[in-house]
N, CA and C of each residue as an Amber inpcrd file, in Angstrom:
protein
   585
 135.8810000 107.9030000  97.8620000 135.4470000 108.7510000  98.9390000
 135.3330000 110.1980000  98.4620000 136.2460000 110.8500000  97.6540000
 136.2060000 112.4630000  97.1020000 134.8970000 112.4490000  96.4290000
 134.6620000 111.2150000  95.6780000 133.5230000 111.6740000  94.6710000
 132.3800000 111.4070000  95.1920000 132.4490000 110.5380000  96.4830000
 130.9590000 110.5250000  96.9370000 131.0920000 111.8810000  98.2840000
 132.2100000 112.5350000  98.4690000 131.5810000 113.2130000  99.6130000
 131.0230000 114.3990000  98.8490000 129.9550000 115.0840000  99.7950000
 129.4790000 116.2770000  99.4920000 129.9480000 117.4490000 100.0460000
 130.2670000 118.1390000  98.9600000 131.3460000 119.2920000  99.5240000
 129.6300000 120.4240000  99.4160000 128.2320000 120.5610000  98.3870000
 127.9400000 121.1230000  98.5310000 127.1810000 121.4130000  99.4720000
 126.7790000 120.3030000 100.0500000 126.3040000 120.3660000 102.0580000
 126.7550000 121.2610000 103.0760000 128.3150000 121.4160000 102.3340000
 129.2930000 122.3360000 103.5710000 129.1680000 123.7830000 102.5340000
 128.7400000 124.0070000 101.4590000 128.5960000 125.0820000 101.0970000
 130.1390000 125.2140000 100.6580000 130.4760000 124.5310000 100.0770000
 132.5760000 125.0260000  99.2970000 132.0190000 124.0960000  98.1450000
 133.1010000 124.6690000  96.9350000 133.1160000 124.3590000  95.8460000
 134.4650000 123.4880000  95.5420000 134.3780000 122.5220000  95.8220000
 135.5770000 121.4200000  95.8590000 135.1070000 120.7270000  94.7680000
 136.5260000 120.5180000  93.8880000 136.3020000 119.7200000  92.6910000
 137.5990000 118.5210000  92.8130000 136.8640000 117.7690000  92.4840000
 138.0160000 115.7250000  92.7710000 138.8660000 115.9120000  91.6480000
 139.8150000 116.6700000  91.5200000 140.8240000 116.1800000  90.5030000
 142.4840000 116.1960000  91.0660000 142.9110000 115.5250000  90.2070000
 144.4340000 115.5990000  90.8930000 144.9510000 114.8840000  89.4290000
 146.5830000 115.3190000  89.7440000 147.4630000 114.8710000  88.4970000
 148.4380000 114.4420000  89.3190000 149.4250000 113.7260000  89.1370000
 150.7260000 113.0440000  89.6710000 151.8990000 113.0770000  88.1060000
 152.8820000 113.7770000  88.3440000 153.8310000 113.9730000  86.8940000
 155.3830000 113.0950000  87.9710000 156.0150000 112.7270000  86.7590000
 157.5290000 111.9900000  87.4120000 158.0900000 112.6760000  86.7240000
 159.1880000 112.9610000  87.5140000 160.5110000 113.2320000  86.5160000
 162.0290000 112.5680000  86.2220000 161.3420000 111.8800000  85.2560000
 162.1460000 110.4770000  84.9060000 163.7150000 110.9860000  84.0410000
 163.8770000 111.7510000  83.0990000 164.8090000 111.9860000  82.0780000
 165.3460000 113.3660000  82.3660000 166.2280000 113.8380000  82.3220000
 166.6450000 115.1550000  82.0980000 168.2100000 115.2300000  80.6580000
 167.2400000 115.9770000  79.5190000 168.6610000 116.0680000  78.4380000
 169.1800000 114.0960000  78.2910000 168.0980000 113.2920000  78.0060000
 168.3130000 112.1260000  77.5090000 169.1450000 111.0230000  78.6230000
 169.2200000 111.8640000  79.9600000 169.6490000 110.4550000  81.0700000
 168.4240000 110.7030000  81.8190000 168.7640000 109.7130000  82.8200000
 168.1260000 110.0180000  84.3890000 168.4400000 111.0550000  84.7100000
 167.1350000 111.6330000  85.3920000 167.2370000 112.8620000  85.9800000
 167.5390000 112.3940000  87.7040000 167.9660000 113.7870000  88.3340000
 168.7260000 113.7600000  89.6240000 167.3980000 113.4540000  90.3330000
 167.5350000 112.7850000  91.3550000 166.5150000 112.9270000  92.9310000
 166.2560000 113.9550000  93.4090000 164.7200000 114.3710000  93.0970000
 164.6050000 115.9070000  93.4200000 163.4140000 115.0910000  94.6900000
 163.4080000 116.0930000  95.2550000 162.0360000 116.2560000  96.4240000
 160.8590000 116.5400000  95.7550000 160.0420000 115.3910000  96.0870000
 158.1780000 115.8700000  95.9050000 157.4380000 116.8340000  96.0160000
 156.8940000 117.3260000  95.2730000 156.1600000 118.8470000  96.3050000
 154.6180000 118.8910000  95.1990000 154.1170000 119.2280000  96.1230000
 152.2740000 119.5990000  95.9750000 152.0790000 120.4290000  95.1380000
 151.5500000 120.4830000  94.1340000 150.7990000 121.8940000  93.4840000
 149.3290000 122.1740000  93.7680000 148.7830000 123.2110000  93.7900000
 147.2250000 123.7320000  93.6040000 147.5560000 124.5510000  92.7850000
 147.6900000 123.9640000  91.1740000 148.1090000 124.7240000  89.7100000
 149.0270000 125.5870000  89.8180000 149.7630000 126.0700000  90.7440000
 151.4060000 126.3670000  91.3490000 152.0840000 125.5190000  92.2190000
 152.9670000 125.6120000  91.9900000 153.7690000 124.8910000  93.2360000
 153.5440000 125.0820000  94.4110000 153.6090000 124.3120000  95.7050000
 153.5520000 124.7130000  97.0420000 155.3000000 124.8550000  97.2470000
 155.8790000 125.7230000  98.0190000 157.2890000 125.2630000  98.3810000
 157.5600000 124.1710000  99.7770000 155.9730000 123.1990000 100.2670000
 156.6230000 122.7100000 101.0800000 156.7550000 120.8950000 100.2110000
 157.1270000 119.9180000 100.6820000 157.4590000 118.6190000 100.1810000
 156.4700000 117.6690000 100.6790000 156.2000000 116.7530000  99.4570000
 155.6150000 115.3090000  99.6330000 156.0040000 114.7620000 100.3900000
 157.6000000 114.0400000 100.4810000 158.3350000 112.8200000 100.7760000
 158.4670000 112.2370000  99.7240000 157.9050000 112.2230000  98.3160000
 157.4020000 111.2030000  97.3800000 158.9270000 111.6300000  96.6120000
 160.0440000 110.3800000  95.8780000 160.9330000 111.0380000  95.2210000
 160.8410000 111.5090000  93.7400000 160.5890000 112.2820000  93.6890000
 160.9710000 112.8310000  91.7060000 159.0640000 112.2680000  91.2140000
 158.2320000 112.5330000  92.1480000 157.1170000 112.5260000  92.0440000
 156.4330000 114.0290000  92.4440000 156.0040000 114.5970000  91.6050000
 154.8500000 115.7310000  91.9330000 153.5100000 115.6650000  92.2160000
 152.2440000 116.3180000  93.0790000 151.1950000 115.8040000  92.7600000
 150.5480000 117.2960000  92.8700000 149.9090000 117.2570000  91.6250000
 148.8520000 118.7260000  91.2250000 147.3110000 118.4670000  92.0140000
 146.7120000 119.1020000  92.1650000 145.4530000 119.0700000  92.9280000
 144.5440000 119.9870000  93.3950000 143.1660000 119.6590000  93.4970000
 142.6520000 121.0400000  93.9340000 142.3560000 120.8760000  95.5330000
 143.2720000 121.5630000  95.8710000 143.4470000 120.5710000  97.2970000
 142.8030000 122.0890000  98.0190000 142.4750000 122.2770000  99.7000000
 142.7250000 123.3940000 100.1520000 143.4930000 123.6780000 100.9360000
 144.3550000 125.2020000 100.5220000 145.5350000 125.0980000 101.4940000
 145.0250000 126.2820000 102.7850000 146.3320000 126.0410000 103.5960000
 146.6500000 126.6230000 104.5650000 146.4860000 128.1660000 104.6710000
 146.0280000 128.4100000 106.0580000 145.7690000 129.9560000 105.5320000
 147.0500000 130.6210000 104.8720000 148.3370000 130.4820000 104.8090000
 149.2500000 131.4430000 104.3690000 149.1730000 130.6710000 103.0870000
 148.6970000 129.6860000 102.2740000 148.8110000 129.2160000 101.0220000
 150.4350000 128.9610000 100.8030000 150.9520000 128.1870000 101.4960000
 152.1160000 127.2910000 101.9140000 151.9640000 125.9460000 101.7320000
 151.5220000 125.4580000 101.8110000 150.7080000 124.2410000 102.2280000
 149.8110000 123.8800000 101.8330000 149.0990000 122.3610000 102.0360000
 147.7770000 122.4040000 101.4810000 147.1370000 121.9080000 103.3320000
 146.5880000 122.2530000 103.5930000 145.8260000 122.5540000 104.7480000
 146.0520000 120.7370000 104.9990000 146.2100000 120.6810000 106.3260000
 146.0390000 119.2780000 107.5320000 145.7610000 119.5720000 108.6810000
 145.2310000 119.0500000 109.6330000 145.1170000 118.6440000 110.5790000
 144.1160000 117.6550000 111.8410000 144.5250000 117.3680000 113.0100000
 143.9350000 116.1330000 113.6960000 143.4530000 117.0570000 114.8650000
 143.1160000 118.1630000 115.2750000 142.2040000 118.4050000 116.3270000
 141.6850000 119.5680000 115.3400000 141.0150000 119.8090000 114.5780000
 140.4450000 120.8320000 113.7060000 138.6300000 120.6500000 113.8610000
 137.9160000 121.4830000 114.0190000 136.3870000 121.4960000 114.1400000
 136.1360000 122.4340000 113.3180000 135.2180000 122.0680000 112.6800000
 133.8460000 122.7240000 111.2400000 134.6390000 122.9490000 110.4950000
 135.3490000 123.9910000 109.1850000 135.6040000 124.0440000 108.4350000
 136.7470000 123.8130000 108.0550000 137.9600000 123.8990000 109.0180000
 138.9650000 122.8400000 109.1730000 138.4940000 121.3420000 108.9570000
 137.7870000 120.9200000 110.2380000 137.6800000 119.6750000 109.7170000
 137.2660000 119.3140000 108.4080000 136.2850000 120.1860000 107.9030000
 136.3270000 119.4850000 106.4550000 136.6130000 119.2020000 105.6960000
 138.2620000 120.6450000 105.4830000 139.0640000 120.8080000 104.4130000
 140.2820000 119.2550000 104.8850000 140.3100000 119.3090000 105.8530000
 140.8570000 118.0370000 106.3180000 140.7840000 116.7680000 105.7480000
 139.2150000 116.2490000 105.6990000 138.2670000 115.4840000 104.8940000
 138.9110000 115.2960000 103.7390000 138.7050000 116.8070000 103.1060000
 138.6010000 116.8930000 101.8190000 139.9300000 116.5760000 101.0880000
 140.5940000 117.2310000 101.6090000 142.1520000 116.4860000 101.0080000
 142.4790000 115.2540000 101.2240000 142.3380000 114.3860000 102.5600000
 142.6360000 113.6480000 102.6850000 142.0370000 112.7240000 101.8310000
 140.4560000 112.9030000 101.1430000 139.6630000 112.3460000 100.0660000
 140.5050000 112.2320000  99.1110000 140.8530000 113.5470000  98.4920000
 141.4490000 113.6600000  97.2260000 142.7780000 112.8300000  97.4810000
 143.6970000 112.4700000  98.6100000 144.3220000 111.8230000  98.1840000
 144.5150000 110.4690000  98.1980000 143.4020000 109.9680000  98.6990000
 143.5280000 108.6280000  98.9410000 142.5310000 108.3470000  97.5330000
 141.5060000 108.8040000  96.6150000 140.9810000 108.5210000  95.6000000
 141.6090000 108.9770000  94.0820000 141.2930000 110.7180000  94.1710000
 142.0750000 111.1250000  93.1840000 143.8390000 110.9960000  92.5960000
 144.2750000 111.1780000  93.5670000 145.8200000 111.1900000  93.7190000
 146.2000000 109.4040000  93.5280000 145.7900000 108.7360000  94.4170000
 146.0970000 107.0230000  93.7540000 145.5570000 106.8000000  92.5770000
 144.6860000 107.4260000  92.1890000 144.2350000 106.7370000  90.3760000
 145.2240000 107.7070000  90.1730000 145.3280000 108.2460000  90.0060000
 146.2070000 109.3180000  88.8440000 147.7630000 108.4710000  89.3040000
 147.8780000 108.3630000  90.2720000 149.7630000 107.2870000  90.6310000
 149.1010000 106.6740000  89.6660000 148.3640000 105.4760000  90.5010000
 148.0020000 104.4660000  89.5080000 148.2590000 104.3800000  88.0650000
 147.9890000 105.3640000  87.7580000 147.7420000 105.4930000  86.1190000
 149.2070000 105.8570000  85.3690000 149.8820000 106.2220000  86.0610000
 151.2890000 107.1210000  86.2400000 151.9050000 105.7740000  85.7120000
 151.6690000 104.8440000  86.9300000 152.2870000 103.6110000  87.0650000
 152.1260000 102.4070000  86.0790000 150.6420000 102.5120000  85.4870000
 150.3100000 101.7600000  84.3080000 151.0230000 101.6430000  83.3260000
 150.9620000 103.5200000  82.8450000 151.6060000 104.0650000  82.0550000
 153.1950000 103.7780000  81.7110000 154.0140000 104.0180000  83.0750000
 155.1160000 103.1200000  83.1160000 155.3070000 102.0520000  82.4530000
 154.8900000 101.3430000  83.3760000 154.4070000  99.8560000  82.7010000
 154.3140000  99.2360000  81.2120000 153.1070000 100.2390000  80.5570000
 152.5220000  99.8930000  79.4960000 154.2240000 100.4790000  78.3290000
 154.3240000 101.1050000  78.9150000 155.9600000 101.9850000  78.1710000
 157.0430000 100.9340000  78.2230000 156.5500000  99.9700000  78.7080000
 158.1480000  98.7270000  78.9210000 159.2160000  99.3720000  80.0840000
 159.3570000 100.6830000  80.0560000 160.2370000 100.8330000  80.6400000
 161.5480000 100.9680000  79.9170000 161.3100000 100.7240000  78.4000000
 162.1960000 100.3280000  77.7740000 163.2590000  99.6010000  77.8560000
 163.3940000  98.1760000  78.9460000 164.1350000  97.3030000  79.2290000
 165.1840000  96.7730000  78.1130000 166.1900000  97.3690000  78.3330000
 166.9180000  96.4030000  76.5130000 166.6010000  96.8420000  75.4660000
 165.0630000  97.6020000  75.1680000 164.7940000  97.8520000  73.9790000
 164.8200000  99.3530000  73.4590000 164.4470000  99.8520000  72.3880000
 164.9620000 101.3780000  71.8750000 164.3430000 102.4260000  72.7820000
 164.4730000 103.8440000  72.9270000 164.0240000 104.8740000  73.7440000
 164.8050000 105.0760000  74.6930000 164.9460000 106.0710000  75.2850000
 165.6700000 106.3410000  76.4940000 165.3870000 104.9530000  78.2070000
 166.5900000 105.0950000  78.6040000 166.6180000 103.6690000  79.6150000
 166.2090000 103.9980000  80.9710000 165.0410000 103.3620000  81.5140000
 164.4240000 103.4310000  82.3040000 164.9670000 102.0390000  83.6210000
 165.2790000 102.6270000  84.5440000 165.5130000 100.8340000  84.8270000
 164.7650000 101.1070000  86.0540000 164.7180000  99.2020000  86.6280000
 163.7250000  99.2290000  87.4440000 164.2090000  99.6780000  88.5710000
 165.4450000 100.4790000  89.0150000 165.4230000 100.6440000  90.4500000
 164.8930000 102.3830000  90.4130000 165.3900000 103.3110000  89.4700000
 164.3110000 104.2280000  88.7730000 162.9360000 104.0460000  88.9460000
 162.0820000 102.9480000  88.5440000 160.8850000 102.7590000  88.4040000
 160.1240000 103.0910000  89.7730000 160.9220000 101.6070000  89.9920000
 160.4300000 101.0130000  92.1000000 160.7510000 102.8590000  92.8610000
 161.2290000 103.5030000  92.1500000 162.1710000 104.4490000  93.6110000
 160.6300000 105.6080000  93.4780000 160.2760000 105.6570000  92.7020000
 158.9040000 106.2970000  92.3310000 157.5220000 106.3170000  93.2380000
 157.7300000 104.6780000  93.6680000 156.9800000 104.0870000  94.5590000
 156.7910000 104.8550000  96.2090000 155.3290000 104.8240000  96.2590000
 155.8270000 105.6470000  98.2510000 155.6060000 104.7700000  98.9610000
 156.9620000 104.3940000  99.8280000 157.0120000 103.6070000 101.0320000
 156.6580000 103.7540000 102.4090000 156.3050000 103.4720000 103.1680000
 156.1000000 103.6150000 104.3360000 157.3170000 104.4880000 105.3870000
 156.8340000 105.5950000 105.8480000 158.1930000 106.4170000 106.6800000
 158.8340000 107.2120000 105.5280000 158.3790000 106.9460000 104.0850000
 158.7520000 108.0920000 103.2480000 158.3950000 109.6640000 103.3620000
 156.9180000 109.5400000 103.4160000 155.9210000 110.7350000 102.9710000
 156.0550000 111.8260000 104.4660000 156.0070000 113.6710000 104.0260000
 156.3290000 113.9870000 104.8190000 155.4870000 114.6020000 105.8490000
 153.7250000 113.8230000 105.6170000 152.8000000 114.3580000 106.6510000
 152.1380000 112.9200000 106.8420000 151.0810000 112.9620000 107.7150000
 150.2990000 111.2460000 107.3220000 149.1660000 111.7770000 106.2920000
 149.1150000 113.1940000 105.8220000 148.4380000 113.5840000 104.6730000
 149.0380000 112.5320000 103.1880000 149.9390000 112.2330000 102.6220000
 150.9870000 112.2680000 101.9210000 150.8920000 110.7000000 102.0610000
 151.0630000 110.1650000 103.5600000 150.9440000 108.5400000 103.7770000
 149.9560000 108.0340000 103.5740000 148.4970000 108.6640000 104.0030000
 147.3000000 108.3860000 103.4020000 147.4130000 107.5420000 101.7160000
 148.4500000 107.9930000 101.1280000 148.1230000 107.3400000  99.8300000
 148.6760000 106.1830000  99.8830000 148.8310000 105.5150000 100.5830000
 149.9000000 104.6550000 100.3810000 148.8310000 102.8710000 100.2010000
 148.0170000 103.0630000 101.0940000 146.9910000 102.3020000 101.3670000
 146.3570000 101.9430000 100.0240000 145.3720000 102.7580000  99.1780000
 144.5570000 102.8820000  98.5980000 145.5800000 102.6090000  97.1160000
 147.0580000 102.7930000  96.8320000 147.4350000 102.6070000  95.6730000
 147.6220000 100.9730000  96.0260000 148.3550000 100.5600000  97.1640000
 148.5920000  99.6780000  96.8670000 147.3460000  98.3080000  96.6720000
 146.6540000  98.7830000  97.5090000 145.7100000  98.1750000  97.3360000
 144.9020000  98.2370000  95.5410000 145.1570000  99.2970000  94.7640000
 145.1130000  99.0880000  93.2620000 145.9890000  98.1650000  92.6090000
 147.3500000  97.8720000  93.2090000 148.3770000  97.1720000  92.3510000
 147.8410000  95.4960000  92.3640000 146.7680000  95.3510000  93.2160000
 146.2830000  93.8240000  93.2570000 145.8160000  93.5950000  91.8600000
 145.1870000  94.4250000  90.8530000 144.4280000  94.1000000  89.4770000
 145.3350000  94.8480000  88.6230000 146.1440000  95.5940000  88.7070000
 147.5140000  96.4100000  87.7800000 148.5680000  95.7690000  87.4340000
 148.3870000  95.6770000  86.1660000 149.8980000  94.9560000  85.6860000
 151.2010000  95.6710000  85.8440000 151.6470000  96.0490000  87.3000000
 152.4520000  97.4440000  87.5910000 153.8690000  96.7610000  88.2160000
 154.1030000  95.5410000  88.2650000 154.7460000  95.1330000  88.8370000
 155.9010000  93.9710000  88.1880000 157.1840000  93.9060000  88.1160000
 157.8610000  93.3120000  87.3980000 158.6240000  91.9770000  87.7480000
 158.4610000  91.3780000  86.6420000 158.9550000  90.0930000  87.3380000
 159.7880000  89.2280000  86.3490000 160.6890000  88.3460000  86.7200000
 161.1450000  87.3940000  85.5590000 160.5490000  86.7800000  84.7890000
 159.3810000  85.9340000  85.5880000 158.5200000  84.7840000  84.4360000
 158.3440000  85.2720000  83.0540000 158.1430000  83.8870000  82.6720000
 158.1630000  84.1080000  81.2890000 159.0200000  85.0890000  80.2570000
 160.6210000  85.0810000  81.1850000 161.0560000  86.1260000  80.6410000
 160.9220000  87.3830000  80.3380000 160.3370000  88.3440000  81.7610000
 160.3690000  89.2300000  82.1960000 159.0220000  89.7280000  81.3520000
 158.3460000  90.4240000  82.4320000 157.1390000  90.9780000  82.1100000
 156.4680000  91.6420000  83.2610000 155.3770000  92.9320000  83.3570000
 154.9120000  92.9520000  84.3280000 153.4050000  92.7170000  84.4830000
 153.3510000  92.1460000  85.3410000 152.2600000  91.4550000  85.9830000
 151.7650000  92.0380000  86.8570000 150.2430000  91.4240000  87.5210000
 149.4730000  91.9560000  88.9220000 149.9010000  90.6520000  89.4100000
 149.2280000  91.2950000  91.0080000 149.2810000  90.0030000  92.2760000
 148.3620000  89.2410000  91.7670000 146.9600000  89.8470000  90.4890000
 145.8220000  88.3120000  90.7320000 146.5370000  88.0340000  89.4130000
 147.6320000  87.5420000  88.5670000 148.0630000  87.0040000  87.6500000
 148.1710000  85.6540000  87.8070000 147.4810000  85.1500000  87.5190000
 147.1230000  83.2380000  87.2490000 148.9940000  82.7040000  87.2880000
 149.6470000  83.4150000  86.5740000 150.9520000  83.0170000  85.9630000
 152.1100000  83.1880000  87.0270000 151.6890000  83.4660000  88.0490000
 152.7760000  83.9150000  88.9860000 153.2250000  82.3530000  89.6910000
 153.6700000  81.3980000  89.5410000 153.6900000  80.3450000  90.3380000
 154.9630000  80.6420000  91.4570000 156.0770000  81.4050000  91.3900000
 156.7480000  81.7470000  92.0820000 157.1580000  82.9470000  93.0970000
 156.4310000  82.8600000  93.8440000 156.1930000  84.2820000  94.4440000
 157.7700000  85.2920000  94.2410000 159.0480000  84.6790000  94.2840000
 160.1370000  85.0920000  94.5040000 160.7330000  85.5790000  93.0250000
 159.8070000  85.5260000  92.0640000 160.2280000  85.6500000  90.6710000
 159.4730000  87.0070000  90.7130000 158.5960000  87.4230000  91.6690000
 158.5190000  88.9940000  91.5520000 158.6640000  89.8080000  92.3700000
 158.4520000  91.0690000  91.7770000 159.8940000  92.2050000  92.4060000
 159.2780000  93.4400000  92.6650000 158.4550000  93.6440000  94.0000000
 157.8000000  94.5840000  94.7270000 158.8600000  95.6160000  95.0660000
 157.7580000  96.8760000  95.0550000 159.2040000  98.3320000  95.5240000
 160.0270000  97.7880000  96.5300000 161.2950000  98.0160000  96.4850000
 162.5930000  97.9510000  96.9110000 161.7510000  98.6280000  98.9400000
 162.4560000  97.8040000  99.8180000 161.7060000  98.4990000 101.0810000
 162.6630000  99.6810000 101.1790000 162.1430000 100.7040000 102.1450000
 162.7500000 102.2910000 102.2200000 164.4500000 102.0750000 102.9800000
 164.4960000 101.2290000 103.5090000 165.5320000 100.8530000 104.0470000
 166.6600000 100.5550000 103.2030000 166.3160000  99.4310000 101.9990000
 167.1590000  99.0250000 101.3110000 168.1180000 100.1330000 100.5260000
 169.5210000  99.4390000 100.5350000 170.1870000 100.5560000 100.0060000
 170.1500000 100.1630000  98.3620000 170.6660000 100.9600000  97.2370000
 170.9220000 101.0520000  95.9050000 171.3510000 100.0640000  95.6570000
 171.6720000  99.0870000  96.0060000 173.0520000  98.1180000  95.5580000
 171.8040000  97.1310000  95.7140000 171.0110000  97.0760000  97.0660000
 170.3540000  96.1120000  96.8920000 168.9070000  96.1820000  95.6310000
 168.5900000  96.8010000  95.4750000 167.6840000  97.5390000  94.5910000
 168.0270000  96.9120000  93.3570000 169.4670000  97.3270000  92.9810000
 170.4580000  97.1930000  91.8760000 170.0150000  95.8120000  91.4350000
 169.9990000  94.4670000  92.6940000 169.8500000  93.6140000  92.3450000
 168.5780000  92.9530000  91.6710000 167.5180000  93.6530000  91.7040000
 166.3810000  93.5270000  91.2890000 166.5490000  93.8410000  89.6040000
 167.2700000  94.5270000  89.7070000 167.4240000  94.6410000  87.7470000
 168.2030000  93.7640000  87.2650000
């Protein structure tokens, strides 16, 4: 949707990019649970919802540049900037998770093996759940990633002695042998059990 809308129709110079960074390690452990927060190539000081997830973007903000601009009764240039973010995050911002998440992935996670230890309740906690995010700007993404994890090998499971897999993986014969983000409810312990 970002890359097919036309921002030059409305006369603004909107460009589709976005970055998503984690902050997985601090000084060779896990790093603490920090709060999410937005950049437009600075920080915003207000929050995602997303945990120990950042997301960079050329988003447009709010007139005091607090924020990156929302809202649901907004007409003409509000509404667009409205549009427009909400574009960027349901296209730009899920490929870039997405990719975040690949990346993960493609990294092992380092399960058992050498590099600093990543485990999966770390991984899953990365994930944005439903009733996490702290606008429906923010929830908007939630749709459009997951709906990527159907062809993404982003997801971990026992078979075959642990590996991660997509939902269209031929190899999945046991639905219960894989291990979708932990729900927002669940506490640590249960999470725990997934590793």
């Amino acid at each position: 949707m970002a890359l097919r809308y036309s921002a030059a129709r409305h006369g603004m110079k909107l460009v589709p990019m976005a970055g998503v960074a984690a902050h997985l390690l601090r000084n060779g452990a896990p790093a603490p649970a920090t709060p999410g927060r937005p950049y437009c190539s600075l920080p915003l000081p207000s929050q995602t919802g997303l945990r120990n997830v950042h997301i960079n973007g050329y988003f447009e903000l709010s007139s005091n540049r607090r924020d990156v601009w929302q809202g649901t009764d907004v007409t003409g240039d509000g509404a667009v900037k409205t549009r427009w973010n909400r574009a960027i995050v349901e296209d730009a911002v899920a490929s870039a998770f997405m990719g975040m998440l690949r990346a993960l992935a493609g990294w092992g996670l380092r399960l058992g093996g050498g590099g600093p230890a990543i485990t999966l309740e770390q991984y899953y906690a990365l994930w944005p759940v439903a009733g996490s995010t702290a606008s429906t700007l923010w929830g908007a993404l939630l749709q459009p990633l997951y709906n990527l994890c159907g062809s993404e090998q982003v997801l971990w499971s026992r078979a075959h002695g642990g590996r991660f897999l997509s939902l269209q993986n031929r190899g999945i014969h046991d639905p219960a042998a894989l291990f979708c983000p932990p729900p927002a409810s669940g506490s640590a312990a249960e999470a725990a059990d997934l590793a």
